[in-house]
mmCIF file of C-alpha atoms and ligand atoms in Angstrom:
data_model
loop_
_atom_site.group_PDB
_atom_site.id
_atom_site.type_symbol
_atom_site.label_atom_id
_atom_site.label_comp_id
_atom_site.label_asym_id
_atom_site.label_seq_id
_atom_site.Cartn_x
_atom_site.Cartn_y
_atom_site.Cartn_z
ATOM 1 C CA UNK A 1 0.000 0.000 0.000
ATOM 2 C CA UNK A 2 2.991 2.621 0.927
ATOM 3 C CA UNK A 3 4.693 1.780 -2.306
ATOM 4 C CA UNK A 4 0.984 2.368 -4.285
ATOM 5 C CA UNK A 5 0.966 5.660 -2.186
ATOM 6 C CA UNK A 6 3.943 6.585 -3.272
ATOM 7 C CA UNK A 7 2.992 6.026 -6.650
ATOM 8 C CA UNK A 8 0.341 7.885 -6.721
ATOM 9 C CA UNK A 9 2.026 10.731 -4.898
ATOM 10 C CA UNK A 10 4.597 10.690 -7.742
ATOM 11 C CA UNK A 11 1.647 10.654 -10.322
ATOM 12 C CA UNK A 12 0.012 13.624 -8.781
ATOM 13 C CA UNK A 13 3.137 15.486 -8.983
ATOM 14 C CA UNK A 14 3.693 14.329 -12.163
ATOM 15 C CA UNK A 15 0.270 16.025 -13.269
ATOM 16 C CA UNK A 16 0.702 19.087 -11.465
ATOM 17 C CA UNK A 17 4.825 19.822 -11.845
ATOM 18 C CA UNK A 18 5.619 17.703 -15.582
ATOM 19 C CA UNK A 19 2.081 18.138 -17.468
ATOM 20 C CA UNK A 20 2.355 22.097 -17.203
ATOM 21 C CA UNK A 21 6.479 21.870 -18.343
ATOM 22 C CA UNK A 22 5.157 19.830 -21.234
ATOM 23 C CA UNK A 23 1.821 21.648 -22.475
ATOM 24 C CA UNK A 24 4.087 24.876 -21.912
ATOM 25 C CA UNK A 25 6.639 23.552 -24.193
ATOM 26 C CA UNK A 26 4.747 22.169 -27.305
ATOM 27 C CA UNK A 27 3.243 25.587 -26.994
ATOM 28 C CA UNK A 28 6.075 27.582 -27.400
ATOM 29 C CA UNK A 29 7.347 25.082 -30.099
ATOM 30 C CA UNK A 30 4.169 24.964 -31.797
ATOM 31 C CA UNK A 31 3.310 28.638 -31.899
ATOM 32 C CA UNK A 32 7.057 29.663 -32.670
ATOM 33 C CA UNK A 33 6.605 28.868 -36.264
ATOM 34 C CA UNK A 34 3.364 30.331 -38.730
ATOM 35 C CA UNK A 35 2.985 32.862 -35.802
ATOM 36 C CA UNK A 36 5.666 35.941 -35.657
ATOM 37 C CA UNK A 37 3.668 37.864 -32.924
ATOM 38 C CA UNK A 38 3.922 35.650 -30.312
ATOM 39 C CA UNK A 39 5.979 37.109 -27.505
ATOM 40 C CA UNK A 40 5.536 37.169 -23.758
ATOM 41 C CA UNK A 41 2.629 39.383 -22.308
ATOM 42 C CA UNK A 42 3.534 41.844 -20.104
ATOM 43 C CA UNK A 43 0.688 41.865 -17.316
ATOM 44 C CA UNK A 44 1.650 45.145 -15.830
ATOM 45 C CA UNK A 45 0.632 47.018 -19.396
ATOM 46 C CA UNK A 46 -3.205 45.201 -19.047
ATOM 47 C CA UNK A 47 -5.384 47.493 -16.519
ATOM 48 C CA UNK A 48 -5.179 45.323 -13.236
ATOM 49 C CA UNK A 49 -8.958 44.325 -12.939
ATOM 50 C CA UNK A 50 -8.580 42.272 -16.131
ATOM 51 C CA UNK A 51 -5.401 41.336 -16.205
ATOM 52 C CA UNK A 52 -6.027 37.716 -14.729
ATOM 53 C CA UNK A 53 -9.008 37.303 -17.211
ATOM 54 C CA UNK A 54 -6.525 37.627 -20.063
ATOM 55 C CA UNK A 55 -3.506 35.562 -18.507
ATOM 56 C CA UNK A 56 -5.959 32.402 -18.641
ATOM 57 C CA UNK A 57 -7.256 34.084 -21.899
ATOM 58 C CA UNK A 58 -3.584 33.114 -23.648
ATOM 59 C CA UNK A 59 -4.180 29.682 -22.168
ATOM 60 C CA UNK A 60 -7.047 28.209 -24.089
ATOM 61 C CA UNK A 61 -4.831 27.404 -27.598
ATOM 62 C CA UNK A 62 -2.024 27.662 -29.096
ATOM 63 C CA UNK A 63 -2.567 29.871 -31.448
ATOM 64 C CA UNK A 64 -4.296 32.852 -29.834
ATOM 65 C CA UNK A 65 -1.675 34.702 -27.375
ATOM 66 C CA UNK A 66 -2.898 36.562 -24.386
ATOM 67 C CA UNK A 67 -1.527 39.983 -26.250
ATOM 68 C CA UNK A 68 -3.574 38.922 -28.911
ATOM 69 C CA UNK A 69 -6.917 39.368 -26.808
ATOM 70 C CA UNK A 70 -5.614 42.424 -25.056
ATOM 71 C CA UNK A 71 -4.890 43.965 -28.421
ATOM 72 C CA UNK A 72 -8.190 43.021 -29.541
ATOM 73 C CA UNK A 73 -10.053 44.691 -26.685
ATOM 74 C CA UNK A 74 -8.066 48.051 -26.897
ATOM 75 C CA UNK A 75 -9.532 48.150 -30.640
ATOM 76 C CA UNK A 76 -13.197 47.072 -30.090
ATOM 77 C CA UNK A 77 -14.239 48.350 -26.686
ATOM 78 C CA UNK A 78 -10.745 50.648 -25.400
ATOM 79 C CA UNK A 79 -10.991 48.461 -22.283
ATOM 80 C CA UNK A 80 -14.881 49.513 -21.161
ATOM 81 C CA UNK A 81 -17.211 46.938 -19.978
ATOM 82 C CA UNK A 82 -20.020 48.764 -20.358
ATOM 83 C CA UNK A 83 -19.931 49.730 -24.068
ATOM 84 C CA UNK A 84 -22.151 49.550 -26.607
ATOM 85 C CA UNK A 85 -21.991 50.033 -30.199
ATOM 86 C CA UNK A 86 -25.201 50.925 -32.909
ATOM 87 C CA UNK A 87 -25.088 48.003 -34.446
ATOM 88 C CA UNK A 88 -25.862 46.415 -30.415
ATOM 89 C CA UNK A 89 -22.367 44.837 -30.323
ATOM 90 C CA UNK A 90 -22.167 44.576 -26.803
ATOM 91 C CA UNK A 91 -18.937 45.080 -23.935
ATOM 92 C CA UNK A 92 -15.288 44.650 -23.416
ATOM 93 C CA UNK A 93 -15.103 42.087 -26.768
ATOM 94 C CA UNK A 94 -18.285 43.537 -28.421
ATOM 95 C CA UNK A 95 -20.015 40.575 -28.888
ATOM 96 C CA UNK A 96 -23.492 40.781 -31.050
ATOM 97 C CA UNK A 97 -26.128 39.017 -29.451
ATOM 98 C CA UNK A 98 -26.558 36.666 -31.655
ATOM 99 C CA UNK A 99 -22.519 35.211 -31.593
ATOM 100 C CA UNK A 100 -22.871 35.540 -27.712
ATOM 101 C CA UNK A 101 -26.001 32.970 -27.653
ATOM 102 C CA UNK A 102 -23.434 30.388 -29.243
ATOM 103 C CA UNK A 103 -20.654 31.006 -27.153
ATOM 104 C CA UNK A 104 -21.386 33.011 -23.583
ATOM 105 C CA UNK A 105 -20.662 30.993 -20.480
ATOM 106 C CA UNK A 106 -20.892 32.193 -16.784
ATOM 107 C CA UNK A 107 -17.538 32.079 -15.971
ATOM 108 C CA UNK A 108 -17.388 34.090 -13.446
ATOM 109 C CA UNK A 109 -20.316 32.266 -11.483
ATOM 110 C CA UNK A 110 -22.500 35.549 -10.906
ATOM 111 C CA UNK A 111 -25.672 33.326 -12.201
ATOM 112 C CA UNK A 112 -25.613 34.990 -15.886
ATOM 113 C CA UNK A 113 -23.757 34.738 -18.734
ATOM 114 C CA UNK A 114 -23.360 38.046 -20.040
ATOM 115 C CA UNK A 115 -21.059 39.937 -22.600
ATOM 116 C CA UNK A 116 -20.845 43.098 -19.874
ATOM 117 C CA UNK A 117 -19.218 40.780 -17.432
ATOM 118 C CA UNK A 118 -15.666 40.547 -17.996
ATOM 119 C CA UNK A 119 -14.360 37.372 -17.068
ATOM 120 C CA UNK A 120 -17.349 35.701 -19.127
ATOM 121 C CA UNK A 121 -16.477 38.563 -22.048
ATOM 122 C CA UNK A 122 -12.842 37.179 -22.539
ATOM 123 C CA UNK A 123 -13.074 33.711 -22.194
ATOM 124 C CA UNK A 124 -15.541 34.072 -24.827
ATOM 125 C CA UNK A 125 -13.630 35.824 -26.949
ATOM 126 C CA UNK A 126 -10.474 33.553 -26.745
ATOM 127 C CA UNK A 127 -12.764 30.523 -27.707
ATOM 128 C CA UNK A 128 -14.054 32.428 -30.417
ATOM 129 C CA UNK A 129 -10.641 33.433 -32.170
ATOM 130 C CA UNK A 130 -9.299 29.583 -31.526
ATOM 131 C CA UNK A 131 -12.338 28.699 -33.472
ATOM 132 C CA UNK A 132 -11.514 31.144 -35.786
ATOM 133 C CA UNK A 133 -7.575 30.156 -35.871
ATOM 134 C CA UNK A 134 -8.207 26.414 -35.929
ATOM 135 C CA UNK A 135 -10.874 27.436 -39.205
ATOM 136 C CA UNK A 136 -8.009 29.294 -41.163
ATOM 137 C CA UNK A 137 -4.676 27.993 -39.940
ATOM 138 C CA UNK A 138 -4.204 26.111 -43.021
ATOM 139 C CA UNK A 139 -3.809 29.202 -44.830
ATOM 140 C CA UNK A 140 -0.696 29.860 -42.088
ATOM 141 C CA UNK A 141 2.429 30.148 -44.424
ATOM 142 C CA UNK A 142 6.336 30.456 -43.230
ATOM 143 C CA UNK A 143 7.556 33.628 -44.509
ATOM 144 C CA UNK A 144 3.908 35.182 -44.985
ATOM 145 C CA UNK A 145 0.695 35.482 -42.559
ATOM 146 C CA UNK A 146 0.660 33.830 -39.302
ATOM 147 C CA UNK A 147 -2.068 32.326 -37.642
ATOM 148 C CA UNK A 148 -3.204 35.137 -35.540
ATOM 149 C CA UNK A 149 -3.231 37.210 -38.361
ATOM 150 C CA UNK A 150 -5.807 34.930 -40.029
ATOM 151 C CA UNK A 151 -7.772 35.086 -37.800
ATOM 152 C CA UNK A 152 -8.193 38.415 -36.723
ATOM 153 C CA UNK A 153 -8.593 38.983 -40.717
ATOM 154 C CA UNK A 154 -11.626 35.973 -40.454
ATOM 155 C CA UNK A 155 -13.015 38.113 -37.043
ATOM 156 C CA UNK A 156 -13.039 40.870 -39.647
ATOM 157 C CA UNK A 157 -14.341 39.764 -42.470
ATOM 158 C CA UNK A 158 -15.196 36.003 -41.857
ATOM 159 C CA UNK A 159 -13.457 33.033 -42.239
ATOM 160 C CA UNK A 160 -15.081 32.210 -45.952
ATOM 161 C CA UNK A 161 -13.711 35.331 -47.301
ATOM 162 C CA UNK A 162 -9.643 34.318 -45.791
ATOM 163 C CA UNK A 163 -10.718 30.756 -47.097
ATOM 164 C CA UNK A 164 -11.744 32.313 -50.767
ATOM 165 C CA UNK A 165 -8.148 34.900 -50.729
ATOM 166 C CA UNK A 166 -6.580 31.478 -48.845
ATOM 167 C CA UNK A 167 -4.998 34.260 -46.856
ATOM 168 C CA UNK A 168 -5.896 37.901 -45.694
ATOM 169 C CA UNK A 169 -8.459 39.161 -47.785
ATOM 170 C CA UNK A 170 -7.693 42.268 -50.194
ATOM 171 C CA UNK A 171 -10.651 44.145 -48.320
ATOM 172 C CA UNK A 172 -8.640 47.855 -46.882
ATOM 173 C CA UNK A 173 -10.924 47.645 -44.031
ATOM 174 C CA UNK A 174 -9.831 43.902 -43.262
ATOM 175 C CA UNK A 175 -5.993 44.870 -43.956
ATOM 176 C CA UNK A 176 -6.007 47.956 -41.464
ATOM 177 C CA UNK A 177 -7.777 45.116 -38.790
ATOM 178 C CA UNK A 178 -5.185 43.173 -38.941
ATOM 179 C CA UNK A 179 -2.498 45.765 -39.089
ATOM 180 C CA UNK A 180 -3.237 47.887 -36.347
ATOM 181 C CA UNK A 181 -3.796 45.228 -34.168
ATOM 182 C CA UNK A 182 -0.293 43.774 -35.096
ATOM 183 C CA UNK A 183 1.097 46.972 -33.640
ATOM 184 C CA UNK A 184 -1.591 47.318 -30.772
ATOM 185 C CA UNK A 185 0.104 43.915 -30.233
ATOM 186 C CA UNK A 186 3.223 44.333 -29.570
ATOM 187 C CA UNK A 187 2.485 47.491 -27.141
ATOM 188 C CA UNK A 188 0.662 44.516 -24.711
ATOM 189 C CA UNK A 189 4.562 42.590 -25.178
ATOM 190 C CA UNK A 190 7.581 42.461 -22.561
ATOM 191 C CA UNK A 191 10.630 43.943 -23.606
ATOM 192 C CA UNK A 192 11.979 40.364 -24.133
ATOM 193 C CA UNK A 193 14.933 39.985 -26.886
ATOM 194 C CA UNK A 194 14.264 38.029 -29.222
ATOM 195 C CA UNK A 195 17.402 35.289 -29.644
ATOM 196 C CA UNK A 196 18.129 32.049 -30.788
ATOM 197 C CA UNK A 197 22.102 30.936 -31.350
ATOM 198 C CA UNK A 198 23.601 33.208 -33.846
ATOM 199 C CA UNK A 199 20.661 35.036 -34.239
ATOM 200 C CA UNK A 200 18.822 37.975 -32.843
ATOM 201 C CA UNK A 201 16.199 40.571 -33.030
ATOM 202 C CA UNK A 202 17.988 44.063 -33.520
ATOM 203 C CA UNK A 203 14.876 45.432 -30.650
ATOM 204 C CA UNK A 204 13.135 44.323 -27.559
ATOM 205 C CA UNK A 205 9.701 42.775 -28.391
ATOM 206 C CA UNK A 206 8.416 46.378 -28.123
ATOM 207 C CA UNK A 207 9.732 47.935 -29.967
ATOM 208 C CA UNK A 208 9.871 46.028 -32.714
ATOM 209 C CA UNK A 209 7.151 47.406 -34.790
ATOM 210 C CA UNK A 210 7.396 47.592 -38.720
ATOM 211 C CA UNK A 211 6.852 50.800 -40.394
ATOM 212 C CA UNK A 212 8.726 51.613 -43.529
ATOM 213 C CA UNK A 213 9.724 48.320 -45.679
ATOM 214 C CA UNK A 214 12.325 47.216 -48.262
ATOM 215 C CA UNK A 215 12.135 48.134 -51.569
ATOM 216 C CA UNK A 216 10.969 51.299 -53.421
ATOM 217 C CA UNK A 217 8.619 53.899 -51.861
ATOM 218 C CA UNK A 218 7.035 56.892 -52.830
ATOM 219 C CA UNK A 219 9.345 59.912 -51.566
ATOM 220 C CA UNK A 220 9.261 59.402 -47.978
ATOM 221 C CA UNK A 221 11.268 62.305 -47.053
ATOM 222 C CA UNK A 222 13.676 65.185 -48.206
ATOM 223 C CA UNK A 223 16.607 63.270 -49.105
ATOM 224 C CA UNK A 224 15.300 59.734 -47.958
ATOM 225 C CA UNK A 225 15.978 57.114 -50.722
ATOM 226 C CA UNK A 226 13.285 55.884 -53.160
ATOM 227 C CA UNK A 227 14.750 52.476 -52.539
ATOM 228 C CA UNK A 228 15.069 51.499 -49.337
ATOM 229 C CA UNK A 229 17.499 49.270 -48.872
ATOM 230 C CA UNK A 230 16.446 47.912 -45.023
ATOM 231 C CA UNK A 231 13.452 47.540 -42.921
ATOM 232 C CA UNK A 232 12.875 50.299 -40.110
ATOM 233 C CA UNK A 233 11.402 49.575 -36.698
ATOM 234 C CA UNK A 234 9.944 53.058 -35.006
ATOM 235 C CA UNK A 235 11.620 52.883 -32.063
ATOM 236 C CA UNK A 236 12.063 55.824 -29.649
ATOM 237 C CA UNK A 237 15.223 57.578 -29.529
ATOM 238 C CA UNK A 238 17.689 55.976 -26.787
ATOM 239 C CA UNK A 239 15.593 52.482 -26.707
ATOM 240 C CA UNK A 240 18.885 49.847 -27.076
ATOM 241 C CA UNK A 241 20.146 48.111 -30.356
ATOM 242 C CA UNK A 242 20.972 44.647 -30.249
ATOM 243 C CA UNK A 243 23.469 42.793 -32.531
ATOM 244 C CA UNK A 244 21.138 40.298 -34.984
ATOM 245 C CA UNK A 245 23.819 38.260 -35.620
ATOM 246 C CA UNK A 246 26.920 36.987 -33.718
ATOM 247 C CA UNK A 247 30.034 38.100 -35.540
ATOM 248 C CA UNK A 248 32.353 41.266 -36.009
ATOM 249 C CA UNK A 249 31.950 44.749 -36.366
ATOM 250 C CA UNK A 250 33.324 45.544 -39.600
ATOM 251 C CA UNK A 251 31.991 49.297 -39.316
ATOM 252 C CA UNK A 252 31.440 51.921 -36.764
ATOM 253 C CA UNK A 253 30.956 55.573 -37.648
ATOM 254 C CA UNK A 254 29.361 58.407 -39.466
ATOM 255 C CA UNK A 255 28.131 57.432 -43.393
ATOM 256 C CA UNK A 256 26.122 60.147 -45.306
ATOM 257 C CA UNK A 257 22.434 60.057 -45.025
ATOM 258 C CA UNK A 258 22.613 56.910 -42.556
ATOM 259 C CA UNK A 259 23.882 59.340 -39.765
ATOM 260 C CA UNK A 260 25.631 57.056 -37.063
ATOM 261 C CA UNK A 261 25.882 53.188 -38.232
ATOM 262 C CA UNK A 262 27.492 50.401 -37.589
ATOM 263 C CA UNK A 263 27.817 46.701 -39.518
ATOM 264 C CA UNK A 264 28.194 43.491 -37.991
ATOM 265 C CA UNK A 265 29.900 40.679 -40.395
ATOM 266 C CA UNK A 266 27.963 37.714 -39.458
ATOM 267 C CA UNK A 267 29.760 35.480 -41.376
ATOM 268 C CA UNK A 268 29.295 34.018 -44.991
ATOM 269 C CA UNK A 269 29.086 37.145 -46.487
ATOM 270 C CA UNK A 270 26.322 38.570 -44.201
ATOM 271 C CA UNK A 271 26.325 42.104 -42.763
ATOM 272 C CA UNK A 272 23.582 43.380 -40.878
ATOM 273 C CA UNK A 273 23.217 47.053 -40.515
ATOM 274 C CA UNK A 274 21.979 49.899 -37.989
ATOM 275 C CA UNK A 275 22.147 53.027 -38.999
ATOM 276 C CA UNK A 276 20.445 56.661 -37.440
ATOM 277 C CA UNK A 277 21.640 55.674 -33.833
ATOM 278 C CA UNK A 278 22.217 58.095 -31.277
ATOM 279 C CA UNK A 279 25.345 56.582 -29.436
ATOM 280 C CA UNK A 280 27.515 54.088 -31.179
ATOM 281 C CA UNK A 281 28.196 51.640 -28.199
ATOM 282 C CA UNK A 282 30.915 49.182 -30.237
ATOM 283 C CA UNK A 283 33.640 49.566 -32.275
ATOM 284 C CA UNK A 284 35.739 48.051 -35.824
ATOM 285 C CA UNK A 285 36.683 44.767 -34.985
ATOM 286 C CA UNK A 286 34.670 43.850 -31.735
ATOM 287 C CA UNK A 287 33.298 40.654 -31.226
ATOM 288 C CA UNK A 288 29.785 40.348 -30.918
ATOM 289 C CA UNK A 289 27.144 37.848 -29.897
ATOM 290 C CA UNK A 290 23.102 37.753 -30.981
ATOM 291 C CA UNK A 291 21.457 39.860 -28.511
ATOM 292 C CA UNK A 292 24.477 42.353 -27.315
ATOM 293 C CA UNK A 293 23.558 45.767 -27.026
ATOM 294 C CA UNK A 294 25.497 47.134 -29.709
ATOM 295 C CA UNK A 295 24.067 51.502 -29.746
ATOM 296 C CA UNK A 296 21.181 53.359 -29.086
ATOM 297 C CA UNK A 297 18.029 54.279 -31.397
ATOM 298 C CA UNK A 298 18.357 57.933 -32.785
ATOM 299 C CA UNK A 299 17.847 60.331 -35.699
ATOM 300 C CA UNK A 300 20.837 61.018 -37.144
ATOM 301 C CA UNK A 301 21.446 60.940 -40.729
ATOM 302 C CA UNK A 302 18.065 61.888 -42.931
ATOM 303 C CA UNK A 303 15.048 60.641 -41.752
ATOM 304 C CA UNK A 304 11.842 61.796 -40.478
ATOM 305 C CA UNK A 305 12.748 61.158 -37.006
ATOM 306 C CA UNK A 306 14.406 58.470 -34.409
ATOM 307 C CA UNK A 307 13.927 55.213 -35.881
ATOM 308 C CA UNK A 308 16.156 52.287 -36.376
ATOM 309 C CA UNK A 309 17.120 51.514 -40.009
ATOM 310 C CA UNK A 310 18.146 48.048 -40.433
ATOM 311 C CA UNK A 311 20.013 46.261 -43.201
ATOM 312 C CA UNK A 312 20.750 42.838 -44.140
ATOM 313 C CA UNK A 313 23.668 42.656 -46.804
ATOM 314 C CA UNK A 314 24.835 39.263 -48.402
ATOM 315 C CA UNK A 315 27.414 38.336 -50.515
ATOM 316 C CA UNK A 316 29.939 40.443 -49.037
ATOM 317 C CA UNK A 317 33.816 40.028 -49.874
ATOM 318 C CA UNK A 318 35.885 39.187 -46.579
ATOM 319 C CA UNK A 319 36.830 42.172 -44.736
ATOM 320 C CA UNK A 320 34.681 44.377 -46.729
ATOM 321 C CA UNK A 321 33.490 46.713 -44.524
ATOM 322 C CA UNK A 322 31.499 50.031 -45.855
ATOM 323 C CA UNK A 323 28.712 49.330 -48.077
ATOM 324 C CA UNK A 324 29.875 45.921 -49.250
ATOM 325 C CA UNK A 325 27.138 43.009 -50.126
ATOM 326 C CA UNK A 326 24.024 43.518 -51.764
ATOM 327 C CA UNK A 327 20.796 44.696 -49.479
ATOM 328 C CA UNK A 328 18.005 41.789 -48.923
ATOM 329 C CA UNK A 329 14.751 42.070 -47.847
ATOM 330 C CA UNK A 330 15.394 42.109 -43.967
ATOM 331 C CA UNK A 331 11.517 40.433 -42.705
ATOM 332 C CA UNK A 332 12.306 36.938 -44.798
ATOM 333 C CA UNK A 333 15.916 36.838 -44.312
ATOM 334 C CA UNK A 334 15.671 36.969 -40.701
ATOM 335 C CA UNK A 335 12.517 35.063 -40.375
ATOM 336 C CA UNK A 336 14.652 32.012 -42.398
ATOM 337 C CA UNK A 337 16.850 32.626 -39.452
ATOM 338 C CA UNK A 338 14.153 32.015 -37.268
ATOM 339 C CA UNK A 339 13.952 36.065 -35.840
ATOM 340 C CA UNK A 340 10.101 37.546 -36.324
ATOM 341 C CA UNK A 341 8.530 40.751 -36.024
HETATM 342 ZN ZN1 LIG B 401 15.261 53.077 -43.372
#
């Protein structure tokens, strides 16, 4: 009997210690690829009466992070319980009646399920958007929309329209959905650093929002090139730069138009780039690993304020320095390298 005890003792503990390593793990494995925004909430930047509400909210699948919900809330209700909108959509998530009767449950055990209470108002909604996920994640591609993106884009504009595009739909109201909740996002996001071996993400989580891509633009500013050789991330002056890659700092100084910059040879004839910065913190030669903080966001050079401009370069010589390789696309490179923004 004390051995059968013990057994079950080491069961128990099993279910309580080992099942939550495990489900935590296949999450984090599952969700790192097809989903980019995944990053780690910060609960102090969710007003305190919901905050728990959206913690378990982020538990329910996979695919839907608790920032996700959070960023979802800022854009349907601004975080008010009470509101209601013409159309009768109807608290925090802005459920219409008629989705509620599906999917309400009294969570919070005040006798009623009801949109206007908030713990029953975000559970619903996370069941809703894994519905919607686990409805479109087929359409997931590496290298293009992630799941959460479908799925905001099929809470938009329903999942038979991203099932007709198989992928976001070309609908501008659908396309702003899903883009300003990607950057509502990442305000809801820890200022983690995004590494993995000999790569890195040149921002904390927060900072690493997307404006102006690679390629050619309209004239974005006096002087600003017409095609843009790197991806920029608006950042706020002084927020920290980290190295992308682990390698050497082949350049460190002032270059014409990309004020303050420095290049990190990452090996194989890969530079990364960061130009604009305020403070160079490195210098010609250093060693550096993924993740380092290498300078500080600024505006120097031409731009249209502080902003990080970064550059991948490949096929550089050995020991090029300067301007040597050819610019790529910075979002696929470093998403091959397993880095997402
Ligand atoms: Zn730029």
């Amino acid at each position: 009997m004390k051995a059968l005890g013990g057994a079950l003792v080491a069961f128990v503990l099993f279910l309580v210690v080992l099942v939550p390593i495990v489900a935590q793990g296949s999450r984090s494995v599952e969700t790192g690829v097809g989903n980019p925004l995944l990053g780690n909430l910060d609960s102090a930047k969710i007003p305190a009466e919901y905050r728990k509400f959206i913690e378990a909210a982020g538990t329910v699948c996979a695919e839907v992070p608790a920032a996700a919900i959070a960023a979802q809330i800022q854009q349907e209700s601004g975080w008010n319980s009470k509101a209601t909108s013409p159309v009768g959509a109807q608290g925090l998530t802005q459920f219409m009646p008629g989705t509620w009767a599906t999917l309400g449950r009294d969570v919070d055990g005040n006798g009623v399920a009801s949109p206007f209470d908030p713990a029953d108002a975000i559970d619903a909604q996370a069941r809703y958007m894994c519905q919607l996920a686990g409805s479109v994640k087929r359409y997931a591609v590496q290298g293009g929309s992630s799941v959460i993106e479908l799925a905001w884009a099929a809470y938009n504009a329903g999942p038979g329209a991203v099932a007709q595009y198989g992928g976001i739909p070309p609908y501008a109201e659908t396309q702003n959905y899903v883009a300003t909740l990607r950057s509502t996002m990442s305000t809801f996001l820890g200022d983690v650093v995004k590494v993995g071996g000999k790569w890195g993400a040149p921002l904390a989580a927060s900072h690493l929002i997307p404006t102006s891509g690679f390629g050619p633009r309209g004239s974005p500013c006096g002087g600003c090139s017409s095609n843009h050789q790197g991806q920029d991330f608006g950042a706020p002056d002084g927020a920290p730069i980290y190295a992308a890659c682990s390698g050497i700092v082949d350049f460190a100084g002032q270059m014409s138009g990309y004020g303050n910059i420095t290049f990190i040879n990452c090996g194989g004839g890969v530079r990364t780039g960061y130009a604009h910065q305020s403070a160079i913190g490195v210098r010609v030669g250093q060693k550096v690993t993924a993740g380092t903080e290498i300078g500080k966001v600024g505006a120097t050079g031409v731009g249209t304020g502080a902003h990080l401009h970064f550059e991948v370069r490949t096929g550089a010589p050995a020991g090029g320095g300067g301007l040597s390789g050819t610019p790529v696309s910075p979002t696929p490179f470093m998403r091959e390298q397993g880095i997402t923004w």
